[in-house]
CSV table of C-alpha atoms in Angstrom, one decimal:
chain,number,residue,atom,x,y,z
A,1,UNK,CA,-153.1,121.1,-140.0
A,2,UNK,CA,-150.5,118.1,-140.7
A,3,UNK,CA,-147.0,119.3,-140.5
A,4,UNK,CA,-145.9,119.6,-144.6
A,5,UNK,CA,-142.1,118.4,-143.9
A,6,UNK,CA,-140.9,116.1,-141.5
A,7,UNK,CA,-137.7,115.1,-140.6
A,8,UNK,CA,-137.8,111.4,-140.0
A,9,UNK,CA,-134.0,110.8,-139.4
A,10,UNK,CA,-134.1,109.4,-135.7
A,11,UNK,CA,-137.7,108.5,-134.5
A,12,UNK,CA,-138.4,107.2,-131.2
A,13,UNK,CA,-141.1,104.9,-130.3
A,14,UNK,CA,-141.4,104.8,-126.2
A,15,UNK,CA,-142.8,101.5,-124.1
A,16,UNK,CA,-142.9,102.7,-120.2
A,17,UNK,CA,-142.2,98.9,-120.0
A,18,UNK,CA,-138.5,99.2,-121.2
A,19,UNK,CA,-137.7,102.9,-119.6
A,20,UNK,CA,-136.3,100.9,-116.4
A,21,UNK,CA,-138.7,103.2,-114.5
A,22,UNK,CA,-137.7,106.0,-115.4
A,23,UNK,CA,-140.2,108.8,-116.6
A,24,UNK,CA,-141.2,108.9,-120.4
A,25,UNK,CA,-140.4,112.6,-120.0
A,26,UNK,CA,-137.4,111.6,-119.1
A,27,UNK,CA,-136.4,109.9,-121.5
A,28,UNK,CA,-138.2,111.5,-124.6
A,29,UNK,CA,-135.8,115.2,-123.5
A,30,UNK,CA,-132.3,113.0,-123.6
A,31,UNK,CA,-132.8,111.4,-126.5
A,32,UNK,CA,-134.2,115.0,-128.2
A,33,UNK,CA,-130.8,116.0,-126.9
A,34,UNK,CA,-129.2,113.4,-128.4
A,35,UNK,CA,-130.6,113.9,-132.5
A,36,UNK,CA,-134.2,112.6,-132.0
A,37,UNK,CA,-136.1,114.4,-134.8
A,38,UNK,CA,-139.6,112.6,-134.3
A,39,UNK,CA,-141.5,111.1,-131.4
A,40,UNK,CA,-143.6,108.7,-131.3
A,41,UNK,CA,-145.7,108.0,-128.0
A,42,UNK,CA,-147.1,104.4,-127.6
A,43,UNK,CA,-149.4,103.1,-124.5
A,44,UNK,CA,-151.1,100.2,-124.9
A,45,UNK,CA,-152.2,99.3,-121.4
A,46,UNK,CA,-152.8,102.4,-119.2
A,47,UNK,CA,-156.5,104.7,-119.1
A,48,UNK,CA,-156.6,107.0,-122.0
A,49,UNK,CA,-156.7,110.0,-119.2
A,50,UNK,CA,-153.5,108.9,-118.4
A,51,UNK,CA,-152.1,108.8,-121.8
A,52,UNK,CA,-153.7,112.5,-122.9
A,53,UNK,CA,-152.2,113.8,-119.7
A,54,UNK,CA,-148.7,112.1,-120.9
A,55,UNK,CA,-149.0,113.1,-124.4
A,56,UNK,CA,-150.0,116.7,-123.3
A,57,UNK,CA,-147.1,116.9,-121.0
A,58,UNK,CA,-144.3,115.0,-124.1
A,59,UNK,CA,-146.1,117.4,-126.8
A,60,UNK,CA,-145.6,120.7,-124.4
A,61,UNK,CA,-142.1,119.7,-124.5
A,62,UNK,CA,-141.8,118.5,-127.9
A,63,UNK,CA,-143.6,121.6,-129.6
A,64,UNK,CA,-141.1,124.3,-127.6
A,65,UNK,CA,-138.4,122.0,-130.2
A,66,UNK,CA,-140.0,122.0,-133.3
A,67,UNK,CA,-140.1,118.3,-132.5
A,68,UNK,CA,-143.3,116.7,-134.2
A,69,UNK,CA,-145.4,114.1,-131.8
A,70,UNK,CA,-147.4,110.9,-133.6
A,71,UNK,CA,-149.3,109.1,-131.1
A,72,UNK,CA,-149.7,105.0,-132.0
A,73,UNK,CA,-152.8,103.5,-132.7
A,74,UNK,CA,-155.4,106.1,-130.9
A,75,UNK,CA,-156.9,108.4,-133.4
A,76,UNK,CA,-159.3,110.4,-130.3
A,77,UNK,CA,-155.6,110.8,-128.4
A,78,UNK,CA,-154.4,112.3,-131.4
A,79,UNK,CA,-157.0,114.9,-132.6
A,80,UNK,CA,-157.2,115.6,-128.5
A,81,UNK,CA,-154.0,116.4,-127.2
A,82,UNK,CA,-153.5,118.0,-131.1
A,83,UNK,CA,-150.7,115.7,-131.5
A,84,UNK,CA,-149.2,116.2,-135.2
A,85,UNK,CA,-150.0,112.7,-136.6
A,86,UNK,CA,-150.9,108.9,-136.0
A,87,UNK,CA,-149.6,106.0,-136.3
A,88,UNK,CA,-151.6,102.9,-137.2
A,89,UNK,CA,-150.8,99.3,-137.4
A,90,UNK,CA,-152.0,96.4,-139.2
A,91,UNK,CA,-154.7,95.6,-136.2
A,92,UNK,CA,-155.3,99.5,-135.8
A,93,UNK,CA,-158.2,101.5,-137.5
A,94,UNK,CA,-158.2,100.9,-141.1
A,95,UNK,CA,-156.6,104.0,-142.8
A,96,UNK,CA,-159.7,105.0,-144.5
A,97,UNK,CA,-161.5,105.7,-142.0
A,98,UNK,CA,-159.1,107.2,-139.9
A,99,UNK,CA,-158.2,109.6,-142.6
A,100,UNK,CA,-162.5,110.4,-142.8
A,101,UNK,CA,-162.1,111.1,-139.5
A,102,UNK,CA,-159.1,113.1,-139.2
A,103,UNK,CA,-158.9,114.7,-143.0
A,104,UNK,CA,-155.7,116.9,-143.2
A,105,UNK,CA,-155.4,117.6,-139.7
A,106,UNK,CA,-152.8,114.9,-138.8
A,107,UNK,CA,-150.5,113.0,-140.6
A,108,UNK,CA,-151.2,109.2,-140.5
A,109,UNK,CA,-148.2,106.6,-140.8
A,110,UNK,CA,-149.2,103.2,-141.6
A,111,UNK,CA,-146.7,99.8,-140.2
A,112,UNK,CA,-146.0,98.2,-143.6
A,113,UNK,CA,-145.1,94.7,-143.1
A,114,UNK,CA,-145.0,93.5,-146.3
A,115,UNK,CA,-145.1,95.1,-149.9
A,116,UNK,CA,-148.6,94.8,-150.4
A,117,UNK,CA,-149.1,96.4,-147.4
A,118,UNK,CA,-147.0,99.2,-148.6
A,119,UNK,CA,-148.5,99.6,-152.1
A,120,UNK,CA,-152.4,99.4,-149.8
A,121,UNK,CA,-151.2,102.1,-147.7
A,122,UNK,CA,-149.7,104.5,-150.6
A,123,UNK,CA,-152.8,103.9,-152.6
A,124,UNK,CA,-155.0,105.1,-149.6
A,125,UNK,CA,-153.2,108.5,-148.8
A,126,UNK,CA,-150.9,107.3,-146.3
A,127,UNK,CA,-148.3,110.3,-145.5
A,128,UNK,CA,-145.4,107.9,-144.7
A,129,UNK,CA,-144.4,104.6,-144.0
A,130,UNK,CA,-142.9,102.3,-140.8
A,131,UNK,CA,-141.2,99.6,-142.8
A,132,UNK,CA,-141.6,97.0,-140.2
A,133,UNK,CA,-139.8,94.7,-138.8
A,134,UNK,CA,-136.4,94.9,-140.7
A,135,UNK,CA,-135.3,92.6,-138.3
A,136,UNK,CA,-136.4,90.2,-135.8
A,137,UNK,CA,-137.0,91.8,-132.0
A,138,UNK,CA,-137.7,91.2,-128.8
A,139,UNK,CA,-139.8,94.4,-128.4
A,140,UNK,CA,-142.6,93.5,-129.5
A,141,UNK,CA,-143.9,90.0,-129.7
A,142,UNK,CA,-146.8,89.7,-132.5
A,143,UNK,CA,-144.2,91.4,-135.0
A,144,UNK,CA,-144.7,89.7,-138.9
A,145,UNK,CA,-141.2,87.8,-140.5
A,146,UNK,CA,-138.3,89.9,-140.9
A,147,UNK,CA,-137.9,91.6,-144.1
A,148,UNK,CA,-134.7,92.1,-144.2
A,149,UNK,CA,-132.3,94.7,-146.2
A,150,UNK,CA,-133.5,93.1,-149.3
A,151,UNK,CA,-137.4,93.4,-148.2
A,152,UNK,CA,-136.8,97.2,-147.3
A,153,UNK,CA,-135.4,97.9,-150.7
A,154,UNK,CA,-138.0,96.2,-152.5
A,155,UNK,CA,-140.5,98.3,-151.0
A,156,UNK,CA,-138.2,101.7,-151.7
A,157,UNK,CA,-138.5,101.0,-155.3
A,158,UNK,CA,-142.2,100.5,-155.3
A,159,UNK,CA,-143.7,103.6,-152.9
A,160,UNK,CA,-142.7,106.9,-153.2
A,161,UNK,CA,-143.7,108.0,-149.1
A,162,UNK,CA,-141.0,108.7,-146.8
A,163,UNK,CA,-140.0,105.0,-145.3
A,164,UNK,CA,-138.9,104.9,-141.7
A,165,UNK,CA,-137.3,100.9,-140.9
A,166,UNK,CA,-138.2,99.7,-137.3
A,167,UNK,CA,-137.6,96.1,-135.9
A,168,UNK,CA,-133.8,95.2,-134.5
A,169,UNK,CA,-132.0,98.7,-135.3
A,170,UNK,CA,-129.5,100.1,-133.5
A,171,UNK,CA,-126.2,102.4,-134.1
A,172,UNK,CA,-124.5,99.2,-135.8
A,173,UNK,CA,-126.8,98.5,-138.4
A,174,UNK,CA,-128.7,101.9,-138.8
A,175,UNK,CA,-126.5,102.9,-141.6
A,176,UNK,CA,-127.6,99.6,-144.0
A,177,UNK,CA,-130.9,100.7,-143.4
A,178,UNK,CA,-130.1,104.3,-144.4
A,179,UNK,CA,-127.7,102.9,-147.7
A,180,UNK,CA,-130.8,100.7,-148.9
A,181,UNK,CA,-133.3,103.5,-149.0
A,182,UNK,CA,-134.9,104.5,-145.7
A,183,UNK,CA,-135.6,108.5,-145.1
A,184,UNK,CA,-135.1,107.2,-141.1
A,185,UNK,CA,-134.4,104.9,-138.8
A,186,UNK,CA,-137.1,104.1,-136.0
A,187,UNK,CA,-135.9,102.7,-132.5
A,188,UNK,CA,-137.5,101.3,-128.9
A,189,UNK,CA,-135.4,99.8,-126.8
A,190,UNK,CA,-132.3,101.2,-128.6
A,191,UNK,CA,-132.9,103.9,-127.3
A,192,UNK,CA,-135.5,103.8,-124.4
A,193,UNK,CA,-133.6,100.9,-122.4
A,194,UNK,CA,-130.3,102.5,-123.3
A,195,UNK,CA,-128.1,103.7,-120.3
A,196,UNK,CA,-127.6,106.9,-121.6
A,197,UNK,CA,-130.5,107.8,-124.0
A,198,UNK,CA,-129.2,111.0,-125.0
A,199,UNK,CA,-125.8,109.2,-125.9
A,200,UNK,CA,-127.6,106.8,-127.7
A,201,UNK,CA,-129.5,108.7,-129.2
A,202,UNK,CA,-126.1,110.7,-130.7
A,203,UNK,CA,-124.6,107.5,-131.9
A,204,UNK,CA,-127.7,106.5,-133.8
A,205,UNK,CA,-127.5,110.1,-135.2
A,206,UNK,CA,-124.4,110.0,-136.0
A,207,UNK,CA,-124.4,106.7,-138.2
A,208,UNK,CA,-127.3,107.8,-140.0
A,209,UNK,CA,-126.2,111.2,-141.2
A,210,UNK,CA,-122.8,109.2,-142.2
A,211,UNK,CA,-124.2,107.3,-144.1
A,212,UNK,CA,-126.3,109.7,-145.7
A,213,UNK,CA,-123.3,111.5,-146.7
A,214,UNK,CA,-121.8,108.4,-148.2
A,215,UNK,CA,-125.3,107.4,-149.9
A,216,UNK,CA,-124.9,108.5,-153.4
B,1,UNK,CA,-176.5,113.9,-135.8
B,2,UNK,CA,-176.7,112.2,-132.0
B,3,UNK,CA,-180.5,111.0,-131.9
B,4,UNK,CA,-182.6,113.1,-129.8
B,5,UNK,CA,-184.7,111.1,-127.9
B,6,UNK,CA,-183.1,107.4,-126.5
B,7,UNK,CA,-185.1,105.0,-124.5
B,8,UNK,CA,-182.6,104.4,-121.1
B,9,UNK,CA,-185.1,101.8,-120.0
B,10,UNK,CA,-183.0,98.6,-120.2
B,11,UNK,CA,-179.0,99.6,-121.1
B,12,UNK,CA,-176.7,96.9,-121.8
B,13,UNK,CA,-173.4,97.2,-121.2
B,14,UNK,CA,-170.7,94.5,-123.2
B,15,UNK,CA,-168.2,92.0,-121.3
B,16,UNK,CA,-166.9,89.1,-123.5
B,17,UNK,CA,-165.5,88.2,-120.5
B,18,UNK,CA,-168.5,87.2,-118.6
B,19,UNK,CA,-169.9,85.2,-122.3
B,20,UNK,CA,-168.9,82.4,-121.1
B,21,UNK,CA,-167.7,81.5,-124.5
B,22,UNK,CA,-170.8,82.9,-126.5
B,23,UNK,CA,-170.3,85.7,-129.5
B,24,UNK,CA,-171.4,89.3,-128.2
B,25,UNK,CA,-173.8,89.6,-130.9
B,26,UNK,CA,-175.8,86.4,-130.1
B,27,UNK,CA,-176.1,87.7,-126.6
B,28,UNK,CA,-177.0,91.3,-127.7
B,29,UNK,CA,-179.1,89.9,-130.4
B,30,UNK,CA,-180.9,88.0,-127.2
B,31,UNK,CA,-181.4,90.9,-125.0
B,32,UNK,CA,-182.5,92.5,-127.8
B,33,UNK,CA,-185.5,90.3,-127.9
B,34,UNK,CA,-186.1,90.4,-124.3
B,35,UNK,CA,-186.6,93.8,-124.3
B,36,UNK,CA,-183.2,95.9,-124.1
B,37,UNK,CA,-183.8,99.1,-125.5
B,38,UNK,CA,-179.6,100.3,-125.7
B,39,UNK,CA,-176.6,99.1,-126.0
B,40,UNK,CA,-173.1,100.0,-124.9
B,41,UNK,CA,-169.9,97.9,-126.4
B,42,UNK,CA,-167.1,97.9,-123.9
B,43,UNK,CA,-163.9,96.4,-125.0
B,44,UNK,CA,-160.8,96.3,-122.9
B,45,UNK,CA,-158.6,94.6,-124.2
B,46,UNK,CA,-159.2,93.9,-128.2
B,47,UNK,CA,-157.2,96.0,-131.1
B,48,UNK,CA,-158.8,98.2,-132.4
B,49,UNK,CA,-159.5,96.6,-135.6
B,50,UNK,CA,-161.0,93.9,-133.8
B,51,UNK,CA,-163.1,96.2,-131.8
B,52,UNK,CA,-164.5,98.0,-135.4
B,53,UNK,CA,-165.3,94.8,-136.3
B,54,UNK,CA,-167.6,93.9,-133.7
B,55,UNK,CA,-168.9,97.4,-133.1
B,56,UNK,CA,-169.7,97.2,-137.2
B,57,UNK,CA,-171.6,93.9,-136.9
B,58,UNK,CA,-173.5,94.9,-134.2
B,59,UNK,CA,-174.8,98.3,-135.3
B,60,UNK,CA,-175.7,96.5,-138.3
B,61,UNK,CA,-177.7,93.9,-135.7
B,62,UNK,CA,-179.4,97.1,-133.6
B,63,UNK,CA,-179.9,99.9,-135.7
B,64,UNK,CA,-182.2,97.9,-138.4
B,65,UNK,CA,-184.2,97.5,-135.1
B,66,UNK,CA,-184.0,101.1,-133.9
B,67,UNK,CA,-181.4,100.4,-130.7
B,68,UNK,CA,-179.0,102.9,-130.0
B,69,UNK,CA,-175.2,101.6,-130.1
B,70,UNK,CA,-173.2,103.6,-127.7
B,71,UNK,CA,-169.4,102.8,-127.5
B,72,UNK,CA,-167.0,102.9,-124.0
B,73,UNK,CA,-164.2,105.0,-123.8
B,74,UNK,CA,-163.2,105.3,-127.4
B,75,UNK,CA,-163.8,108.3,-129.5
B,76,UNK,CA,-162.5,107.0,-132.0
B,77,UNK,CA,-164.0,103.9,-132.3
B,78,UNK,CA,-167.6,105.5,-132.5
B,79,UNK,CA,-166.6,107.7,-134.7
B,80,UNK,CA,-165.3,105.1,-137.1
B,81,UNK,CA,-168.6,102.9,-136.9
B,82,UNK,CA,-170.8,105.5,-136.7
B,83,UNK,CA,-172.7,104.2,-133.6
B,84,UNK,CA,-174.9,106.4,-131.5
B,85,UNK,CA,-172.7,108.2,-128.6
B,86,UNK,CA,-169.5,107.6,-126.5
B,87,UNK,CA,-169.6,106.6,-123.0
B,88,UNK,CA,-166.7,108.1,-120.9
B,89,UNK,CA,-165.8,107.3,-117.2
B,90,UNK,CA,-163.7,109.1,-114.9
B,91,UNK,CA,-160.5,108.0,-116.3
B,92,UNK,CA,-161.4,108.4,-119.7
B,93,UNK,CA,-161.5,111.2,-121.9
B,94,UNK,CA,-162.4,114.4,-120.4
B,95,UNK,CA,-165.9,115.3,-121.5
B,96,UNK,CA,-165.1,118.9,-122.5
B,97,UNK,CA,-162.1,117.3,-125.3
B,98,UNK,CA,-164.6,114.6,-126.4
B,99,UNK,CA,-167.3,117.5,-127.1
B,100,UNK,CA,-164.8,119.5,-129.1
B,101,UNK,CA,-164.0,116.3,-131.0
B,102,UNK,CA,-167.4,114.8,-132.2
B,103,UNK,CA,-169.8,118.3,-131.8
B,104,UNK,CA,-172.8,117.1,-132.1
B,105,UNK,CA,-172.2,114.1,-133.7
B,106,UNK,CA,-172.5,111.5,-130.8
B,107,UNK,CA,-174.3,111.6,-127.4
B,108,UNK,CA,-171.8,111.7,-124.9
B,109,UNK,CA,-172.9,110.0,-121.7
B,110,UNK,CA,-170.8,110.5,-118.4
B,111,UNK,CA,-170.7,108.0,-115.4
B,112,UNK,CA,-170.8,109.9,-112.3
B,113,UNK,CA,-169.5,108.4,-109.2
B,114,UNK,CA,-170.4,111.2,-106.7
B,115,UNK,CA,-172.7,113.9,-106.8
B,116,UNK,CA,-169.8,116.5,-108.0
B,117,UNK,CA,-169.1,113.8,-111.1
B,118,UNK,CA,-172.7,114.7,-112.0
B,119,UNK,CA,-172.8,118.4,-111.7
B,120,UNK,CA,-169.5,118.9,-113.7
B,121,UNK,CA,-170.6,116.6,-116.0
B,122,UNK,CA,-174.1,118.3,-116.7
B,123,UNK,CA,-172.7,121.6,-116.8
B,124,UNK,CA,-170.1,120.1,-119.5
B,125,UNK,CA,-172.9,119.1,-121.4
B,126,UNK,CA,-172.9,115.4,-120.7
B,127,UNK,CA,-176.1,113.7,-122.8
B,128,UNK,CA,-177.0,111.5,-119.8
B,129,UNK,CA,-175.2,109.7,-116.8
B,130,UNK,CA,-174.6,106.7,-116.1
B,131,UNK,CA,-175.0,106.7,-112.0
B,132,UNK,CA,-172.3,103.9,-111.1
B,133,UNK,CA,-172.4,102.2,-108.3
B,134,UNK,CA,-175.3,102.0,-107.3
B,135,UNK,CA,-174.6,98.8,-105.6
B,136,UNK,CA,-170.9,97.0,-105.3
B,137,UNK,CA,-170.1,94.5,-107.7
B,138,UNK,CA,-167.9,92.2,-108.8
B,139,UNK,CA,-167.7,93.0,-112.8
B,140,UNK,CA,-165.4,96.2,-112.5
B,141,UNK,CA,-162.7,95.9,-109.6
B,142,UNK,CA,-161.8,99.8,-110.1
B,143,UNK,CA,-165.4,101.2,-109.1
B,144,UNK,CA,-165.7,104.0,-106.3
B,145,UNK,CA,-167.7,103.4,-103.0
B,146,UNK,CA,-171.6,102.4,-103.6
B,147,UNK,CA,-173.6,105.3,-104.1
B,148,UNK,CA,-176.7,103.7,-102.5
B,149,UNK,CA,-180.5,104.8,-103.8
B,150,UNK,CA,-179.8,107.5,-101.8
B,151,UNK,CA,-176.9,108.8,-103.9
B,152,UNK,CA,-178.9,107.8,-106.8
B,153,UNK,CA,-181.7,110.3,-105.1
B,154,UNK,CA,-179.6,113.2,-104.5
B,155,UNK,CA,-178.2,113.3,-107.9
B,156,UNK,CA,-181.7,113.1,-109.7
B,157,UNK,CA,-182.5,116.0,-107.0
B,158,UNK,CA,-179.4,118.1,-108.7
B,159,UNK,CA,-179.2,117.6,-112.6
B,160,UNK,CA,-181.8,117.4,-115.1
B,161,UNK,CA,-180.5,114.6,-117.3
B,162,UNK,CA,-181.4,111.1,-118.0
B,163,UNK,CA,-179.8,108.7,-115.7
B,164,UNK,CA,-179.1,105.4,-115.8
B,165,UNK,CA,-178.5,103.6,-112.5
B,166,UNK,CA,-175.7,100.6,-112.8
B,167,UNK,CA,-173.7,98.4,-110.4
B,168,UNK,CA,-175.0,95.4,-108.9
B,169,UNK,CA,-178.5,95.8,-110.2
B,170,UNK,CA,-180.5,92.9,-111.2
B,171,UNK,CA,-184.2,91.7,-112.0
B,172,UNK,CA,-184.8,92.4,-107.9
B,173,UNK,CA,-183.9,95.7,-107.3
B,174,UNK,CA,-183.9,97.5,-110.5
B,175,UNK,CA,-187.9,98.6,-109.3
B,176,UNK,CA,-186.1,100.1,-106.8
B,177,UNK,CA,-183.4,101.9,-108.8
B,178,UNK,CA,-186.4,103.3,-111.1
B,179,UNK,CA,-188.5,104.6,-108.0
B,180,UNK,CA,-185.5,106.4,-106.7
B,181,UNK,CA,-185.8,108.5,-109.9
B,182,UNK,CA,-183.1,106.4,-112.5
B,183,UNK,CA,-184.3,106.4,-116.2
B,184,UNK,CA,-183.1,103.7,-116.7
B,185,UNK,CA,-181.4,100.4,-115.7
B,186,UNK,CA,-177.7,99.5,-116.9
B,187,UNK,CA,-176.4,95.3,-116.0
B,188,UNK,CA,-173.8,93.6,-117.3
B,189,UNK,CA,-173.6,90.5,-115.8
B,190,UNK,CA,-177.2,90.0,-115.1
B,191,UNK,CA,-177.7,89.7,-119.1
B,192,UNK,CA,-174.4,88.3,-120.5
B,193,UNK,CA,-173.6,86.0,-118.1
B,194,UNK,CA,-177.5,84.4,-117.7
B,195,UNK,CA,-177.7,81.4,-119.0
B,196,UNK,CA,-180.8,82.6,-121.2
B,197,UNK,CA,-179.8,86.4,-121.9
B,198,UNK,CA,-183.4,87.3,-123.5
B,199,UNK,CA,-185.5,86.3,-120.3
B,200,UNK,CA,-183.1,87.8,-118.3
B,201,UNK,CA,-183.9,90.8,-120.5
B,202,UNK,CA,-187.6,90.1,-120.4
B,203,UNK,CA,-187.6,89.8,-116.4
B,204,UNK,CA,-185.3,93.2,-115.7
B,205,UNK,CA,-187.6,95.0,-118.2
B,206,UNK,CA,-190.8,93.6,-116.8
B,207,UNK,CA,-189.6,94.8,-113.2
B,208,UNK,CA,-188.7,98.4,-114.7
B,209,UNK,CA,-192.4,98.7,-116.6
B,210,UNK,CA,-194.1,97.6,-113.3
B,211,UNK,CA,-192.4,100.2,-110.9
B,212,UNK,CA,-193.1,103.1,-113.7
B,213,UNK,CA,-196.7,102.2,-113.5
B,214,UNK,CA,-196.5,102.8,-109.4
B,215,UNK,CA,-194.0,105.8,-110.0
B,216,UNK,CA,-196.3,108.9,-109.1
């Protein structure tokens, strides 16, 4: 059964291609350290053995935290390594039938990269939202225009699912994402190409539950 | 429900890559003609949108003509469409995860690259094998070492399942595959990339009818 609440404050997304070689492991236990509150584990290029085995070993550690696990885009992956939810994208299964599929057993995000988007995914039963991309980034390359502050807000006023902003955030800007109505603030490279994850990870924390406190 | 009883004879398996240029379907619809009697979508590199798409379209195509639609690697894919079964290789799923996933939903064919592939896949309750290679070949660069017709033989000896010989095989030796005690015959190339994909069909099936009728 999908987890009832979640805390979406920090959420990591990996990409083994920015960890610097370092193991996802790693990576995902610093930044855990650091505030992470959700984890999400992307793998678009390797066998899916490989990325149940990977999942299986992230969730093990994950789980022993109280730390939920949403694996992108593969649905099987998910109900497999009993991951707590999915995340699907514009070019991902359609959340209908993922949700046929996987009924209350995990929760399924949906990438909203526009308001129409957003008001599709609330309308089909989507349990929260990756508001996406607040800003440009170089992460990922087929991203949709910026939406900007303005965008984000627009989309807080219409939906009433947690929203998580992901594209171009980092410990500088986190907090205007939190003041203009995010529940969380999503990260990659931020965080995976950081130094010092588990640092990183802190500082993002840190902005996030200040502005929280200044949020009215 | 999986179907119960599949005609192996003449098994397709998907490459857009080797189209030259030419939609899937058109081919499938082709081989369809020239006597294919199932069809296994493999998609590589797609999203999985994409993939749902064209797994969609061409159910629609085979199953108004009583074909089987089997899909590679992904669960949830087959699921989604509601093809046939799920075809898994050694670095896919594990069998026994796939199994708890779909029950008895979807067939769940295996390819076994050695004779201890096929016994741990029949005791798993694989639905069939797919034998692979039989020969080298130049469509998959990640195969295992060529089983031979006599690795073909020793694993019709050992399990009880329908098996489905692939790798290399073509209108000349796929008698040969078929009187060392294969169900069927699986190509890739030798459909998709022929520059006339139904009597390329019409040949391979005409070879695999003639060696049943000498088959004691």
């Amino acid at each position: 059964m999908k987890p009832t609440a979640v805390d979406y404050s920090l959420y990591l997304v990996t990409d083994r291609g920015l960890a610097r070689g370092r193991p996802l492991l790693q990576i995902v236990a610093a930044a855990v350290r650091g505030g992470v509150s959700c984890v999400q584990l992307r793998e678009k290029t390797c066998a899916t053995r490989e990325f149940i085995e990977q999942a299986l070993a992230i969730k093990n550690f994950l789980h022993s935290r109280h730390i939920p696990l949403i694996i992108n885009d593969r649905v099987d992956v998910a109900l497999a390594v009993g991951a707590d939810g999915v995340h699907l994208g514009q070019t991902d299964m359609p959340l209908a039938m993922a949700r046929k599929i996987v009924g209350d057993s995990l929760l399924i995000g949906i990438s909203a990269e526009c308001l129409d988007d957003a008001l599709a995914a609330a309308k089909d039963g989507a349990d929260y939202l990756g508001v996406s991309p607040i800003y440009d980034t170089p992460t990922k390359a087929d991203t949709a225009p910026a939406l900007g502050l303005a965008g984000l807000q627009k989309i807080r006023k219409a939906v009433n699912l947690p929203l998580v902003g992901i594209g171009g955030l980092n410990a500088q800007n986190a907090a205007d994402v939190i003041r203009h109505g995010a529940d969380g603030v999503a990260v990659v490279s931020a965080i995976v190409a950081a130094d010092d994850p588990q640092a990183a990870a802190a500082r993002l924390r840190q902005a996030i539950e200040a502005a929280r406190d200044k949020t009215p």
